[in-house]
XYZ file of C-alpha atoms in Angstrom:
427
model
C -0.670 -65.600 -174.887
C -1.518 -62.716 -177.159
C -4.822 -60.841 -177.315
C -6.330 -63.073 -180.012
C -5.556 -66.248 -178.058
C -7.037 -64.810 -174.860
C -10.195 -63.764 -176.700
C -10.543 -67.175 -178.314
C -10.168 -68.928 -174.958
C -12.699 -66.669 -173.217
C -15.291 -67.076 -175.976
C -14.902 -70.855 -175.886
C -15.270 -70.766 -172.101
C -18.476 -68.731 -172.314
C -19.864 -71.004 -175.021
C -19.099 -74.111 -172.972
C -20.995 -72.657 -170.001
C -23.992 -71.644 -172.178
C -23.646 -67.945 -171.385
C -25.763 -65.440 -173.340
C -23.738 -63.057 -175.481
C -25.433 -59.638 -175.459
C -22.947 -57.683 -177.565
C -19.634 -58.631 -179.168
C -17.217 -56.022 -180.437
C -13.664 -56.166 -181.699
C -12.182 -55.362 -178.306
C -14.764 -56.552 -175.743
C -17.849 -58.665 -175.122
C -20.919 -58.042 -172.956
C -22.236 -61.346 -171.611
C -24.966 -62.479 -169.244
C -23.583 -65.389 -167.262
C -25.379 -68.678 -166.952
C -26.179 -69.964 -163.447
C -23.229 -72.378 -163.595
C -20.779 -69.671 -164.686
C -22.177 -67.222 -162.113
C -21.532 -69.712 -159.326
C -17.952 -70.232 -160.495
C -16.933 -66.620 -161.218
C -18.855 -64.240 -158.941
C -18.386 -65.841 -155.523
C -21.977 -65.116 -154.475
C -22.373 -68.211 -152.331
C -24.844 -66.567 -149.940
C -27.085 -65.472 -152.812
C -27.122 -68.912 -154.396
C -27.875 -70.569 -151.065
C -30.806 -68.141 -150.765
C -31.999 -69.101 -154.268
C -31.779 -72.805 -153.469
C -33.655 -72.396 -150.176
C -36.466 -70.234 -151.540
C -36.723 -71.591 -155.072
C -36.919 -68.149 -156.696
C -35.804 -67.464 -160.250
C -32.081 -66.615 -160.143
C -30.791 -63.353 -161.576
C -27.276 -63.831 -162.936
C -24.638 -61.138 -163.325
C -23.810 -59.324 -166.554
C -20.161 -58.445 -167.254
C -18.209 -56.597 -169.888
C -14.955 -58.437 -170.574
C -12.348 -56.266 -172.325
C -9.597 -58.068 -174.235
C -7.780 -54.995 -175.611
C -7.986 -52.073 -173.131
C -6.145 -49.614 -175.379
C -8.247 -50.393 -178.441
C -11.436 -50.293 -176.384
C -10.543 -46.877 -174.953
C -9.789 -45.535 -178.444
C -13.076 -46.886 -179.803
C -15.022 -45.365 -176.895
C -13.356 -41.993 -177.436
C -14.169 -42.071 -181.148
C -17.806 -42.991 -180.500
C -18.320 -40.351 -177.802
C -20.590 -37.545 -179.184
C -19.195 -34.005 -179.410
C -21.182 -31.488 -177.294
C -23.268 -29.271 -179.571
C -23.089 -25.447 -179.346
C -25.985 -23.212 -178.203
C -28.863 -22.945 -180.579
C -29.569 -19.242 -179.932
C -26.438 -17.109 -180.125
C -22.966 -17.692 -178.776
C -22.188 -19.337 -175.457
C -23.338 -17.113 -172.602
C -25.354 -14.820 -174.922
C -28.962 -13.927 -174.185
C -31.080 -15.140 -177.072
C -34.764 -14.332 -177.581
C -36.877 -15.958 -174.903
C -40.207 -17.626 -175.613
C -43.084 -15.176 -175.151
C -40.886 -12.042 -175.145
C -42.713 -10.452 -178.110
C -46.064 -10.979 -176.427
C -44.891 -9.409 -173.171
C -43.437 -6.375 -175.024
C -46.730 -5.837 -176.864
C -48.697 -5.977 -173.633
C -46.365 -3.512 -171.893
C -46.651 -1.057 -174.852
C -50.421 -1.317 -174.879
C -50.736 -0.615 -171.165
C -53.185 -2.104 -168.732
C -56.127 -0.178 -170.120
C -55.558 -0.750 -173.828
C -55.374 -4.531 -173.943
C -56.378 -6.032 -177.282
C -59.410 -8.271 -177.527
C -58.733 -11.508 -175.733
C -55.627 -10.045 -174.060
C -57.107 -10.369 -170.581
C -57.748 -14.033 -171.240
C -54.167 -14.490 -172.439
C -52.832 -12.696 -169.386
C -54.988 -14.827 -167.137
C -53.641 -18.034 -168.596
C -50.019 -16.814 -168.658
C -48.130 -15.413 -171.632
C -45.553 -18.180 -171.621
C -48.111 -20.970 -171.792
C -48.431 -21.791 -175.481
C -51.533 -23.926 -175.019
C -53.324 -21.296 -172.930
C -52.334 -18.612 -175.428
C -53.786 -20.701 -178.211
C -57.007 -21.042 -176.241
C -57.195 -17.278 -175.707
C -56.582 -16.505 -179.378
C -59.271 -18.959 -180.426
C -61.670 -17.173 -178.100
C -61.020 -13.757 -179.687
C -63.053 -14.289 -182.867
C -65.980 -15.288 -180.771
C -65.676 -12.041 -178.808
C -65.646 -9.930 -181.987
C -68.432 -11.635 -183.853
C -71.077 -12.754 -181.421
C -70.934 -15.975 -179.503
C -67.806 -18.175 -180.120
C -66.824 -21.562 -178.819
C -64.085 -21.519 -176.169
C -61.310 -24.083 -176.181
C -62.763 -26.005 -173.281
C -66.226 -26.268 -174.785
C -67.642 -23.059 -173.141
C -69.146 -20.031 -174.905
C -67.883 -16.473 -174.855
C -70.648 -13.864 -175.174
C -69.904 -10.921 -177.443
C -69.336 -7.491 -175.963
C -70.751 -4.303 -177.429
C -67.393 -2.634 -177.944
C -65.305 -5.731 -178.776
C -64.076 -6.178 -175.204
C -64.816 -9.633 -173.838
C -67.086 -9.860 -170.866
C -65.832 -11.254 -167.550
C -67.699 -14.473 -168.232
C -65.895 -14.900 -171.536
C -62.602 -14.116 -169.886
C -63.152 -16.738 -167.233
C -64.290 -19.266 -169.812
C -61.213 -18.713 -171.950
C -58.938 -18.884 -168.913
C -60.596 -22.096 -167.792
C -60.208 -23.518 -171.276
C -56.502 -22.593 -171.306
C -55.997 -24.121 -167.872
C -57.770 -27.275 -168.944
C -55.677 -27.438 -172.117
C -52.424 -26.954 -170.240
C -53.438 -29.604 -167.710
C -54.555 -32.330 -170.048
C -53.537 -31.526 -173.605
C -49.792 -30.913 -173.372
C -47.915 -33.554 -175.384
C -45.766 -35.694 -173.126
C -47.488 -34.363 -170.022
C -49.865 -37.275 -169.626
C -50.232 -38.848 -166.244
C -48.232 -42.042 -165.651
C -49.845 -45.247 -166.778
C -51.539 -47.121 -163.988
C -52.442 -50.717 -163.605
C -55.606 -52.192 -162.193
C -56.762 -50.299 -159.115
C -54.759 -47.203 -160.035
C -51.348 -48.495 -158.941
C -48.336 -48.307 -161.258
C -47.120 -51.584 -162.876
C -43.729 -51.163 -161.148
C -45.424 -51.279 -157.769
C -47.389 -54.363 -158.781
C -44.223 -56.136 -159.913
C -42.300 -55.131 -156.812
C -45.156 -56.263 -154.582
C -44.972 -59.699 -156.230
C -41.202 -59.959 -155.800
C -39.521 -61.952 -153.064
C -38.714 -58.806 -151.057
C -42.301 -57.643 -151.388
C -43.586 -60.866 -149.883
C -41.524 -60.439 -146.736
C -41.162 -56.661 -146.355
C -44.174 -55.259 -148.235
C -44.065 -53.325 -151.485
C -40.452 -52.846 -152.525
C -39.556 -50.292 -155.192
C -38.038 -51.564 -158.386
C -34.239 -51.424 -158.176
C -32.526 -48.946 -160.482
C -30.702 -50.243 -163.515
C -27.068 -50.510 -162.482
C -24.000 -50.259 -164.604
C -22.403 -53.316 -166.148
C -19.158 -54.269 -164.341
C -16.087 -53.995 -166.543
C -13.196 -56.478 -166.285
C -9.969 -56.446 -168.260
C -9.216 -60.002 -169.377
C -5.582 -59.832 -170.436
C -2.712 -62.255 -169.959
C -1.808 -62.258 -166.256
C -5.017 -60.556 -165.105
C -6.945 -61.802 -162.099
C -10.054 -62.641 -164.112
C -8.120 -64.686 -166.678
C -6.390 -66.630 -163.909
C -9.831 -67.375 -162.467
C -11.035 -68.641 -165.840
C -7.946 -70.850 -166.127
C -8.524 -72.325 -162.662
C -12.203 -72.971 -163.407
C -11.412 -74.666 -166.702
C -8.729 -76.776 -165.023
C -10.995 -77.906 -162.197
C -14.096 -78.578 -164.282
C -12.468 -79.540 -167.590
C -10.617 -82.677 -166.525
C -13.375 -84.869 -167.958
C -15.172 -84.336 -171.254
C -17.449 -86.109 -173.709
C -17.416 -85.098 -177.365
C -18.960 -86.349 -180.612
C -17.426 -86.138 -184.052
C -19.429 -83.986 -186.465
C -20.748 -85.909 -189.488
C -19.204 -85.142 -192.902
C -20.714 -82.407 -195.060
C -22.512 -83.113 -198.278
C -20.643 -81.982 -201.434
C -21.455 -78.366 -202.216
C -23.586 -77.892 -199.089
C -22.639 -76.219 -195.798
C -24.936 -78.590 -193.901
C -23.847 -82.091 -192.788
C -24.769 -84.880 -195.106
C -27.568 -87.128 -193.792
C -28.090 -89.544 -196.645
C -27.506 -92.629 -194.478
C -27.136 -93.198 -190.733
C -23.593 -93.329 -189.405
C -22.199 -95.717 -186.834
C -20.057 -94.295 -184.035
C -17.817 -96.107 -181.576
C -16.569 -94.855 -178.211
C -12.946 -94.222 -177.285
C -11.731 -93.549 -173.777
C -8.747 -91.202 -173.875
C -6.423 -90.603 -170.907
C -3.507 -88.160 -171.034
C -0.756 -89.240 -168.639
C 2.198 -87.233 -167.396
C 5.249 -89.403 -166.696
C 8.103 -87.820 -164.688
C 11.544 -89.433 -164.437
C 13.078 -87.776 -161.384
C 16.361 -87.954 -159.476
C 18.721 -85.001 -159.015
C 17.410 -84.057 -162.472
C 13.917 -84.406 -163.931
C 12.475 -85.283 -167.322
C 8.756 -85.246 -168.159
C 6.795 -86.983 -170.919
C 3.140 -86.841 -171.947
C 1.501 -90.042 -173.167
C -1.944 -89.805 -174.761
C -3.484 -93.276 -174.765
C -6.964 -94.287 -175.878
C -8.841 -97.576 -175.815
C -11.898 -98.489 -177.855
C -14.687 -99.474 -175.516
C -16.030 -102.146 -177.882
C -12.965 -104.053 -179.116
C -10.274 -103.044 -176.609
C -7.959 -101.618 -179.284
C -5.353 -99.200 -177.870
C -3.959 -96.192 -179.734
C -1.034 -93.975 -178.842
C -0.747 -90.233 -179.533
C -4.511 -89.982 -179.553
C -4.810 -86.322 -178.555
C -2.913 -84.893 -181.584
C -5.247 -86.796 -183.909
C -8.283 -85.190 -182.218
C -7.002 -81.696 -182.970
C -7.699 -82.187 -186.671
C -11.296 -83.371 -186.171
C -14.445 -81.299 -185.748
C -15.996 -82.225 -182.405
C -19.197 -81.090 -180.696
C -20.636 -81.656 -177.202
C -24.032 -82.806 -178.558
C -24.950 -86.017 -180.332
C -25.587 -85.340 -184.044
C -28.782 -86.470 -185.715
C -29.071 -89.786 -187.558
C -26.220 -91.370 -185.557
C -26.047 -94.885 -184.106
C -23.716 -95.583 -181.160
C -22.209 -99.030 -180.719
C -22.540 -100.640 -177.328
C -19.571 -100.766 -174.943
C -18.087 -104.097 -173.895
C -15.732 -102.538 -171.330
C -16.572 -100.576 -168.225
C -14.757 -97.365 -167.428
C -12.825 -98.883 -164.519
C -11.782 -101.900 -166.607
C -10.658 -99.644 -169.481
C -8.640 -97.475 -167.077
C -6.902 -100.563 -165.645
C -5.979 -101.795 -169.129
C -4.466 -98.411 -170.025
C -2.474 -98.294 -166.760
C -1.054 -101.776 -167.409
C -0.168 -100.788 -170.977
C 1.636 -97.639 -169.778
C 3.504 -99.562 -167.090
C 4.784 -102.088 -169.622
C 5.843 -99.241 -171.898
C 7.806 -97.579 -169.094
C 9.528 -100.868 -168.252
C 10.766 -101.181 -171.840
C 12.475 -97.783 -171.801
C 16.193 -97.231 -171.153
C 16.943 -97.016 -167.412
C 20.648 -96.157 -167.469
C 19.731 -92.828 -165.883
C 18.437 -94.741 -162.852
C 21.656 -96.738 -162.522
C 23.700 -93.537 -162.591
C 21.376 -91.948 -160.029
C 21.738 -94.953 -157.686
C 25.517 -94.697 -157.925
C 25.435 -90.988 -157.054
C 23.033 -91.738 -154.195
C 25.397 -94.289 -152.698
C 28.314 -91.842 -152.905
C 26.328 -89.092 -151.194
C 25.227 -91.446 -148.415
C 28.845 -92.448 -147.874
C 29.940 -88.798 -147.536
C 27.176 -88.014 -145.047
C 27.936 -91.127 -143.023
C 31.651 -90.322 -142.788
C 30.912 -86.744 -141.740
C 28.420 -87.503 -138.996
C 30.033 -90.697 -137.653
C 33.192 -88.764 -136.831
C 31.161 -86.061 -135.094
C 29.147 -88.607 -133.128
C 32.326 -90.308 -131.897
C 33.908 -87.056 -130.688
C 30.697 -85.491 -129.295
C 29.691 -85.369 -125.647
C 26.987 -87.819 -124.517
C 24.390 -85.038 -124.008
C 24.943 -83.740 -127.611
C 24.763 -87.101 -129.369
C 20.971 -87.149 -129.412
C 20.751 -83.836 -131.284
C 23.467 -84.950 -133.743
C 21.589 -88.193 -134.366
C 18.461 -86.250 -135.324
C 20.449 -84.048 -137.711
C 22.136 -87.123 -139.211
C 18.782 -88.830 -139.960
C 17.343 -85.647 -141.487
C 20.358 -85.254 -143.765
C 20.125 -88.879 -144.921
C 16.442 -88.332 -145.791
C 17.288 -85.203 -147.778
C 19.946 -87.036 -149.804
C 17.572 -89.933 -150.432
C 14.846 -87.583 -151.710
C 17.255 -85.677 -153.936
C 19.145 -88.522 -155.607
C 16.967 -91.651 -155.456
C 15.552 -92.439 -158.954
C 11.768 -92.651 -159.218
C 9.017 -92.586 -161.841
C 5.903 -90.590 -161.033
C 2.761 -91.007 -163.176
C -0.230 -88.628 -162.960
C -3.388 -88.100 -165.018
C -3.737 -84.727 -166.729
C -7.274 -85.195 -168.103
C -9.438 -87.788 -169.814
C -12.590 -88.045 -171.865
C -14.927 -90.099 -174.005
C -14.804 -89.483 -177.748
C -17.466 -90.905 -180.055
C -15.943 -91.263 -183.520
C -16.953 -92.719 -186.851
C -16.139 -96.399 -187.304
C -15.190 -96.009 -190.998
C -12.114 -93.866 -190.144
C -8.925 -94.879 -188.439
């Protein structure tokens, strides 16, 4: 199988199990498994027994299936962002720091020559932009009488333009209040009723919270990545699941489309009849083996039998759901009766085939039995009495081996079967 065939099979498998496709790319697919697919593919039997015993809502696994590892790696490398360089100067260089100009001005002025409002700015911190803004807004109030501080307080005017201690404290308090409650993005976390975060409320209502108290919300984990290529373990698991659960199917033929419309035509109701299809494997075995596949189908209403039924279904558009405006004819045959009729039909067909191969195999079988008998009868005659028992056991085992290898036989097994509901106006 090539990559396209593997991808087509996997997508059909996921669609058949009603899995939710999260993201589909050219090289991979991210899918949330349905409960049925999760039980088949993840092997979490203990978890599903816990879900069945407690009745909680199941949480299925999410996987990323990669069909083309090389193409997926190349696409990931192309989509990976390139690290950006430093904004201020070359790598390792010391660029201008926030608040450096303010600190240099304060150092040049000295502790005794601070500008108006400088004490308030120093109180709030030179690197705090919100506090600095509050101090600057307080300065006009200090120069021209009574101004409004950032926090709603007043700053009395000084006689020489220097703010009073009360104004300094008011401006500092306003800057502290601004830095505590007015910084964008610095808001306190949202709380639910009673002051508890919503995560705690959800975790307290979870199944672990009921038994062990409030459980923290689990962190978001990474999505497991599986390479689904020909010969991989995951693809072999999908094959085995499809083989075990896909032996029986029920499909409906899609109604014909109206001329010039992509939707099915629904001008008049259609009548559908049921066909039971069984694919048999017939093996003609002796010292050589030949296998044949017979696809037989019987109409459940009239008993008509068709051969080579499976190839004719490959050209039809089938769906697992019953289309609208469709009438199904009643069945006159039960499933067991229909299966018996098909087995009798296949047996009669096998009897009519050429069996010269079986005659030749019987002749070879007789010759091999004669050679084994001549070999062991001479040994039994010349052997001691205590060794004859062991030789007799070896003689019987060799006769059984020759019989299994050369005796002609016909072995019939069922590959799969299904019910197909088809239109009655088509043959």
